[in-house]
Short mmCIF file of C-alpha atoms in Angstrom, two decimals:
data_model
loop_
_atom_site.label_atom_id
_atom_site.label_comp_id
_atom_site.label_asym_id
_atom_site.label_seq_id
_atom_site.Cartn_x
_atom_site.Cartn_y
_atom_site.Cartn_z
CA MET A 1 3.27 -34.27 7.90
CA ALA A 2 6.26 -34.48 5.76
CA THR A 3 7.61 -35.72 2.56
CA LEU A 4 9.25 -39.03 3.19
CA THR A 5 11.12 -41.12 0.47
CA PHE A 6 11.19 -44.90 0.17
CA ALA A 7 14.92 -44.65 1.10
CA ALA A 8 14.34 -42.32 3.85
CA ALA A 9 11.80 -44.47 5.46
CA LEU A 10 14.10 -47.53 5.40
CA ASN A 11 16.96 -45.46 6.95
CA ALA A 12 14.47 -44.29 9.70
CA ALA A 13 13.51 -48.05 10.32
CA LEU A 14 17.01 -49.02 10.79
CA ALA A 15 17.80 -46.04 12.96
CA ASP A 16 14.61 -46.61 15.14
CA GLU A 17 15.42 -50.34 15.76
CA MET A 18 19.03 -49.67 16.39
CA ALA A 19 17.96 -47.14 18.97
CA ALA A 20 15.29 -49.64 20.53
CA ASP A 21 17.67 -52.65 20.71
CA PRO A 22 21.56 -52.32 21.33
CA MET A 23 21.92 -55.85 19.73
CA VAL A 24 20.87 -54.71 16.26
CA VAL A 25 24.10 -54.50 14.32
CA VAL A 26 24.26 -53.16 10.50
CA PHE A 27 27.06 -54.00 8.25
CA GLY A 28 28.10 -54.62 4.62
CA GLU A 29 30.02 -53.12 1.86
CA ASP A 30 30.11 -49.31 1.89
CA VAL A 31 27.36 -48.99 4.44
CA GLY A 32 29.52 -47.19 7.06
CA THR A 33 31.22 -43.99 5.96
CA LEU A 34 29.61 -43.80 2.56
CA GLY A 35 26.14 -44.58 3.92
CA GLY A 36 25.53 -47.24 1.29
CA VAL A 37 25.33 -46.86 -2.48
CA PHE A 38 21.67 -45.73 -2.22
CA ARG A 39 22.51 -43.93 1.12
CA ILE A 40 19.95 -46.26 3.09
CA THR A 41 22.47 -46.25 5.89
CA ASP A 42 23.35 -42.64 5.75
CA GLY A 43 24.30 -41.28 9.18
CA LEU A 44 24.07 -44.50 11.25
CA THR A 45 27.68 -44.93 11.75
CA LYS A 46 27.96 -41.16 13.04
CA ARG A 47 25.03 -41.69 15.44
CA PHE A 48 25.60 -45.13 16.73
CA GLY A 49 29.50 -45.70 16.22
CA GLU A 50 31.59 -48.02 14.14
CA GLU A 51 30.85 -50.96 16.25
CA ARG A 52 27.09 -50.75 15.39
CA CYS A 53 27.26 -49.91 11.59
CA PHE A 54 30.49 -50.71 9.73
CA ASP A 55 32.01 -51.46 6.46
CA THR A 56 33.17 -54.94 5.41
CA PRO A 57 35.41 -56.47 2.72
CA LEU A 58 34.06 -57.15 -0.47
CA ALA A 59 33.21 -60.74 0.42
CA GLU A 60 29.47 -61.50 0.53
CA SER A 61 29.98 -65.11 1.75
CA GLY A 62 31.98 -63.73 4.51
CA ILE A 63 29.37 -61.11 5.48
CA ALA A 64 26.50 -63.75 5.62
CA GLY A 65 28.84 -66.18 7.57
CA MET A 66 29.83 -63.58 10.11
CA ALA A 67 26.25 -62.66 10.74
CA VAL A 68 25.20 -66.39 11.26
CA GLY A 69 27.86 -66.43 13.99
CA MET A 70 26.66 -62.96 15.40
CA ALA A 71 23.09 -64.21 15.51
CA LEU A 72 23.98 -67.45 17.33
CA GLY A 73 25.74 -65.25 19.83
CA GLY A 74 22.64 -62.93 20.55
CA ALA A 75 23.01 -60.20 17.99
CA ARG A 76 20.41 -59.11 15.58
CA PRO A 77 22.57 -58.56 12.27
CA VAL A 78 21.21 -56.54 9.50
CA ILE A 79 23.46 -57.11 6.49
CA GLU A 80 23.33 -55.49 3.10
CA MET A 81 24.15 -57.09 -0.20
CA GLN A 82 24.52 -53.87 -2.15
CA PHE A 83 23.01 -55.24 -5.42
CA ASP A 84 20.92 -58.28 -6.03
CA ALA A 85 23.39 -60.31 -8.00
CA PHE A 86 26.03 -59.54 -5.77
CA ALA A 87 24.43 -61.77 -3.19
CA TYR A 88 24.95 -65.00 -5.18
CA PRO A 89 28.38 -65.70 -3.53
CA ALA A 90 26.51 -65.66 -0.16
CA PHE A 91 23.87 -68.14 -1.43
CA GLU A 92 25.57 -71.11 -0.04
CA GLN A 93 25.66 -69.50 3.44
CA ILE A 94 21.96 -68.37 3.30
CA ALA A 95 20.55 -71.71 1.92
CA SER A 96 22.71 -74.21 3.96
CA HIS A 97 22.93 -72.21 7.35
CA VAL A 98 20.91 -69.03 7.50
CA ALA A 99 17.69 -70.98 6.42
CA LYS A 100 18.38 -74.24 8.19
CA MET A 101 19.92 -73.34 11.65
CA ARG A 102 16.61 -73.20 13.51
CA ASN A 103 15.31 -76.54 12.06
CA ARG A 104 18.91 -78.12 12.44
CA THR A 105 18.93 -77.22 16.33
CA LYS A 106 15.17 -78.22 16.86
CA GLY A 107 14.25 -74.60 17.65
CA ALA A 108 17.17 -73.94 20.23
CA ALA A 109 19.04 -71.68 18.05
CA PRO A 110 16.78 -68.84 16.53
CA MET A 111 18.20 -66.88 13.49
CA PRO A 112 17.24 -63.33 13.98
CA MET A 113 18.99 -61.96 10.82
CA THR A 114 17.87 -59.54 8.11
CA ILE A 115 19.38 -59.65 4.56
CA ARG A 116 18.68 -56.44 2.72
CA ILE A 117 19.07 -56.76 -0.86
CA PRO A 118 18.23 -53.79 -3.49
CA TYR A 119 16.82 -55.64 -6.35
CA GLY A 120 14.92 -55.35 -9.83
CA GLY A 121 15.33 -53.17 -12.83
CA GLY A 122 14.14 -49.69 -13.78
CA ILE A 123 17.34 -47.91 -12.96
CA GLY A 124 19.21 -48.36 -16.25
CA GLY A 125 21.89 -50.62 -14.67
CA VAL A 126 23.88 -53.41 -16.46
CA GLU A 127 23.55 -57.18 -15.49
CA HIS A 128 24.69 -57.98 -11.89
CA HIS A 129 22.77 -54.87 -10.89
CA CYS A 130 19.24 -55.52 -11.91
CA ASP A 131 18.39 -59.04 -11.23
CA SER A 132 15.08 -60.07 -9.49
CA SER A 133 16.36 -63.04 -7.39
CA GLU A 134 13.31 -63.51 -5.08
CA SER A 135 12.41 -66.91 -6.41
CA TYR A 136 15.64 -68.46 -5.18
CA TYR A 137 14.92 -67.28 -1.72
CA ALA A 138 11.27 -68.12 -1.80
CA HIS A 139 11.93 -71.62 -2.95
CA THR A 140 14.33 -72.13 0.10
CA PRO A 141 12.53 -73.44 3.29
CA GLY A 142 13.20 -71.50 6.34
CA LEU A 143 13.51 -68.05 4.75
CA LYS A 144 10.95 -65.27 4.89
CA VAL A 145 10.91 -63.08 1.89
CA TYR A 146 9.49 -59.42 2.19
CA THR A 147 9.18 -57.00 -0.47
CA PRO A 148 7.46 -53.62 0.23
CA ALA A 149 5.86 -51.58 -2.34
CA SER A 150 5.07 -48.27 -0.49
CA VAL A 151 6.88 -45.85 1.60
CA LYS A 152 4.86 -46.84 4.58
CA ASP A 153 5.37 -50.44 4.17
CA ALA A 154 9.09 -49.93 3.80
CA TYR A 155 9.30 -48.45 7.18
CA MET A 156 6.94 -50.89 8.90
CA MET A 157 8.10 -54.14 7.18
CA LEU A 158 11.78 -53.50 7.81
CA ARG A 159 11.16 -52.88 11.54
CA SER A 160 8.99 -56.09 11.77
CA ALA A 161 11.61 -58.02 9.82
CA ILE A 162 14.46 -57.04 12.19
CA ARG A 163 12.37 -58.08 15.20
CA LEU A 164 11.59 -61.50 13.94
CA ASP A 165 13.47 -64.51 15.36
CA ASP A 166 13.63 -66.01 11.89
CA PRO A 167 15.74 -64.83 9.06
CA VAL A 168 14.27 -62.50 6.58
CA VAL A 169 15.44 -61.66 3.04
CA PHE A 170 14.26 -58.15 2.57
CA MET A 171 14.06 -57.20 -1.08
CA GLU A 172 14.11 -53.49 -1.67
CA PRO A 173 12.85 -52.27 -5.15
CA LYS A 174 15.70 -50.14 -6.41
CA LYS A 175 13.60 -48.03 -8.55
CA MET A 176 11.45 -47.08 -5.77
CA TYR A 177 13.97 -45.63 -3.57
CA TRP A 178 13.10 -42.15 -4.69
CA THR A 179 9.20 -42.46 -4.61
CA LYS A 180 7.57 -40.11 -2.06
CA ALA A 181 4.57 -40.03 0.31
CA GLU A 182 3.27 -37.46 2.77
CA LEU A 183 3.67 -39.18 6.16
CA ASP A 184 4.06 -38.28 9.82
CA LEU A 185 7.10 -40.29 11.05
CA ASP A 186 6.03 -39.92 14.88
CA GLU A 187 2.72 -41.37 13.86
CA LEU A 188 4.42 -44.20 11.93
CA ARG A 189 6.48 -44.97 14.87
CA ALA A 190 3.55 -45.01 17.36
CA GLU A 191 1.46 -47.13 14.93
CA PHE A 192 4.31 -49.78 14.55
CA GLU A 193 4.73 -50.10 18.35
CA GLU A 194 1.00 -50.53 18.89
CA ARG A 195 0.83 -53.06 16.19
CA TRP A 196 3.85 -54.92 17.34
CA ALA A 197 2.49 -54.89 20.95
CA ARG A 198 -0.64 -56.81 19.72
CA VAL A 199 1.35 -59.18 17.64
CA GLU A 200 3.43 -59.95 20.80
CA GLU A 201 0.34 -60.40 23.01
CA LYS A 202 -1.07 -62.88 20.62
CA LYS A 203 2.29 -64.76 20.42
CA GLU A 204 1.99 -64.39 16.63
CA HIS A 205 5.49 -63.34 15.78
CA GLY A 206 4.19 -64.77 12.49
CA GLU A 207 3.82 -61.71 10.61
CA ALA A 208 2.84 -58.45 11.58
CA TRP A 209 2.79 -57.21 7.96
CA ALA A 210 2.26 -60.65 5.94
CA GLN A 211 -1.06 -59.93 4.87
CA ALA A 212 -1.59 -58.87 1.21
CA ALA A 213 -3.09 -55.47 0.65
CA VAL A 214 -5.86 -54.77 -1.77
CA VAL A 215 -4.43 -51.43 -2.95
CA ARG A 216 -7.24 -50.79 -5.56
CA THR A 217 -10.59 -52.30 -5.53
CA GLY A 218 -12.27 -53.50 -8.88
CA THR A 219 -14.89 -56.03 -10.21
CA ASP A 220 -13.78 -57.22 -13.53
CA VAL A 221 -10.14 -58.53 -13.06
CA THR A 222 -7.42 -58.91 -10.51
CA LEU A 223 -3.85 -57.93 -11.06
CA VAL A 224 -1.67 -59.80 -8.43
CA SER A 225 1.90 -58.44 -7.91
CA TYR A 226 4.64 -57.42 -5.27
CA GLY A 227 7.32 -54.93 -4.94
CA PRO A 228 8.53 -52.97 -8.19
CA SER A 229 5.61 -54.17 -10.24
CA VAL A 230 2.83 -52.85 -8.04
CA PRO A 231 3.06 -49.21 -9.21
CA THR A 232 3.11 -50.68 -12.81
CA CYS A 233 -0.10 -52.43 -11.99
CA LEU A 234 -1.75 -49.39 -10.59
CA ALA A 235 -1.05 -47.41 -13.70
CA ALA A 236 -2.27 -50.16 -15.84
CA ALA A 237 -5.50 -50.30 -13.84
CA ALA A 238 -6.00 -46.66 -14.28
CA ALA A 239 -5.53 -46.88 -18.12
CA ALA A 240 -7.83 -50.05 -18.16
CA GLU A 241 -10.59 -48.04 -16.52
CA GLU A 242 -10.45 -45.80 -19.45
CA GLU A 243 -11.27 -48.77 -21.66
CA GLY A 244 -14.20 -49.94 -19.55
CA TYR A 245 -12.51 -52.39 -17.28
CA SER A 246 -12.81 -52.24 -13.54
CA VAL A 247 -9.42 -53.55 -12.13
CA GLU A 248 -8.51 -54.78 -8.63
CA VAL A 249 -4.95 -54.79 -7.63
CA VAL A 250 -3.54 -57.03 -4.83
CA ASP A 251 0.04 -56.20 -3.43
CA LEU A 252 1.33 -59.33 -1.86
CA ARG A 253 3.90 -57.47 0.41
CA THR A 254 5.62 -60.84 1.27
CA VAL A 255 6.47 -63.66 -1.09
CA ASN A 256 7.04 -66.06 1.69
CA PRO A 257 4.75 -66.51 3.66
CA LEU A 258 2.27 -66.12 0.78
CA ASP A 259 -1.15 -64.76 1.76
CA GLU A 260 -3.34 -66.93 -0.40
CA GLU A 261 -6.62 -66.18 1.31
CA THR A 262 -6.59 -62.47 0.30
CA VAL A 263 -5.56 -63.38 -3.42
CA ALA A 264 -8.17 -66.14 -3.73
CA ALA A 265 -10.88 -64.02 -2.30
CA SER A 266 -10.19 -61.32 -4.88
CA VAL A 267 -9.89 -63.53 -7.95
CA SER A 268 -13.11 -65.52 -6.73
CA LYS A 269 -14.86 -62.11 -6.95
CA THR A 270 -13.57 -60.95 -10.15
CA GLY A 271 -13.28 -64.25 -12.05
CA ARG A 272 -10.15 -63.26 -13.98
CA ALA A 273 -6.58 -62.74 -12.82
CA VAL A 274 -3.13 -61.54 -14.28
CA VAL A 275 -0.06 -62.13 -12.42
CA VAL A 276 2.66 -59.40 -12.85
CA ALA A 277 6.34 -59.83 -11.81
CA GLU A 278 9.68 -58.45 -13.18
CA PRO A 279 11.77 -61.69 -13.19
CA GLN A 280 11.50 -64.26 -15.92
CA GLY A 281 8.43 -66.33 -15.83
CA PHE A 282 9.82 -69.83 -15.94
CA ALA A 283 9.99 -71.59 -12.38
CA SER A 284 9.13 -68.30 -10.94
CA VAL A 285 7.12 -66.69 -7.90
CA ALA A 286 4.72 -65.73 -10.61
CA SER A 287 4.37 -69.36 -11.87
CA GLU A 288 3.71 -70.51 -8.42
CA LEU A 289 1.00 -67.94 -7.94
CA VAL A 290 -0.74 -69.00 -11.25
CA ALA A 291 -0.70 -72.59 -10.07
CA ARG A 292 -2.10 -71.74 -6.61
CA VAL A 293 -4.81 -69.39 -8.00
CA GLN A 294 -5.90 -71.89 -10.75
CA GLN A 295 -6.23 -74.57 -8.09
CA ARG A 296 -8.00 -72.48 -5.40
CA CYS A 297 -10.27 -70.44 -7.82
CA PHE A 298 -10.75 -72.93 -10.63
CA HIS A 299 -14.50 -72.78 -10.35
CA SER A 300 -14.66 -69.04 -10.25
CA LEU A 301 -12.58 -68.33 -13.17
CA ALA A 302 -13.92 -67.24 -16.72
CA ALA A 303 -10.47 -67.36 -18.20
CA PRO A 304 -6.95 -69.02 -17.62
CA VAL A 305 -4.81 -67.01 -15.21
CA LEU A 306 -2.14 -65.06 -17.34
CA ARG A 307 1.29 -63.78 -16.62
CA VAL A 308 3.17 -60.70 -17.52
CA THR A 309 6.78 -61.14 -16.56
CA GLY A 310 10.21 -60.50 -17.70
CA PHE A 311 11.38 -62.61 -20.53
CA ASP A 312 13.49 -65.90 -20.10
CA ILE A 313 16.75 -64.17 -20.65
CA PRO A 314 19.63 -62.66 -18.86
CA PHE A 315 18.84 -59.15 -17.86
CA PRO A 316 19.43 -56.98 -21.12
CA ALA A 317 21.35 -53.84 -21.59
CA PRO A 318 20.09 -50.59 -20.37
CA LYS A 319 18.65 -49.39 -23.50
CA LEU A 320 16.56 -52.63 -23.90
CA GLU A 321 15.14 -52.93 -20.17
CA GLU A 322 12.04 -50.96 -21.12
CA HIS A 323 11.10 -53.78 -23.49
CA HIS A 324 12.13 -56.57 -20.94
CA LEU A 325 10.16 -55.41 -17.87
CA PRO A 326 6.39 -55.67 -17.52
CA ASN A 327 4.80 -52.43 -18.61
CA VAL A 328 1.15 -51.00 -18.95
CA ASP A 329 0.73 -51.90 -22.52
CA ARG A 330 1.65 -55.56 -21.75
CA ILE A 331 -0.67 -55.73 -18.85
CA LEU A 332 -3.55 -54.18 -21.02
CA ASP A 333 -2.79 -56.72 -23.75
CA ALA A 334 -3.10 -59.53 -21.12
CA ILE A 335 -6.24 -58.03 -19.73
CA ASP A 336 -7.72 -58.09 -23.30
CA ASP A 337 -6.90 -61.66 -23.73
CA LEU A 338 -9.04 -62.85 -20.67
CA ASN A 339 -12.14 -64.24 -22.53
CA TRP A 340 -14.43 -61.39 -22.29
CA ASP A 341 -17.16 -63.06 -24.51
CA LEU A 342 -18.26 -64.85 -21.41
CA GLU A 343 -19.31 -63.88 -17.88
CA PRO A 344 -17.69 -66.07 -15.09
CA GLU A 345 -21.03 -67.77 -14.48
CA GLU A 346 -21.35 -68.80 -18.04
CA ALA A 347 -17.69 -69.92 -18.19
CA ARG A 348 -18.38 -72.10 -15.35
CA ALA A 349 -21.38 -73.74 -17.00
#
């Protein structure tokens, strides 16, 4: 066992896939010599050479467009957008070509491309460095959107994303890069290969890690979240326990595809739900979750499904982000508002 950071897990996943498949190529702004702003690609150029991990000009649209051509030519490009809002110049390429190529060619042209995007707040950055842009990608048919919330999932899910023949927007919570876990990397590698072999045997390239995880069990209320908000939900659940609430926490892992079954099973059991996410709530992944939970679990609910999200404003200055982002107090306030005068059975009556 060794202490592994979230960033180191991603680095190991990239290195292991590059070692396993010579067609995996990593490129983007400052990913070569520097090793990336957050050092996720550290050492890859030295180990695999400049043809496998290299720097590009500051041109996100060009990065994405070149990756499309390379994927059509048989490569498996992994590109880095450096910061969430830096990816917007590439959005036309991503929405018009990356997402649609397989459908446009009736399946003849797969698009095995991974777009790594460090995203979210919590690092004291200014605007253009702290956006939560997952809703744009989740709304685009043809894209898969992954966002791990643990060190283990960071490793497992990135390797899985690279092996898929469909494009994956891999959203990495920046504030989690320095989180740590005690893990055996050799055991992780063996577990991944074993699980991927089962996936291939079943011909379910569908999703080796697309199932949501119940990361804390409870009986009174479900907190549904993903990525950078999962640790906040776990902290809120622990605080709520001191107030007498038993809180279950569901980590979606992937925003698209969306594991509705796990979420619905949890909410049907507890009868109450709060969706927690960093981006603004209007027209968001959170609002879609509320709609689906309300529809699927209506007869099990004792109260309306609530949301705790960022406010509907551009990302604020660093000194204000603590007020903008979901926190334990805001989640506890939402839990308190869940109509505790009635049990689920009484509410349904």
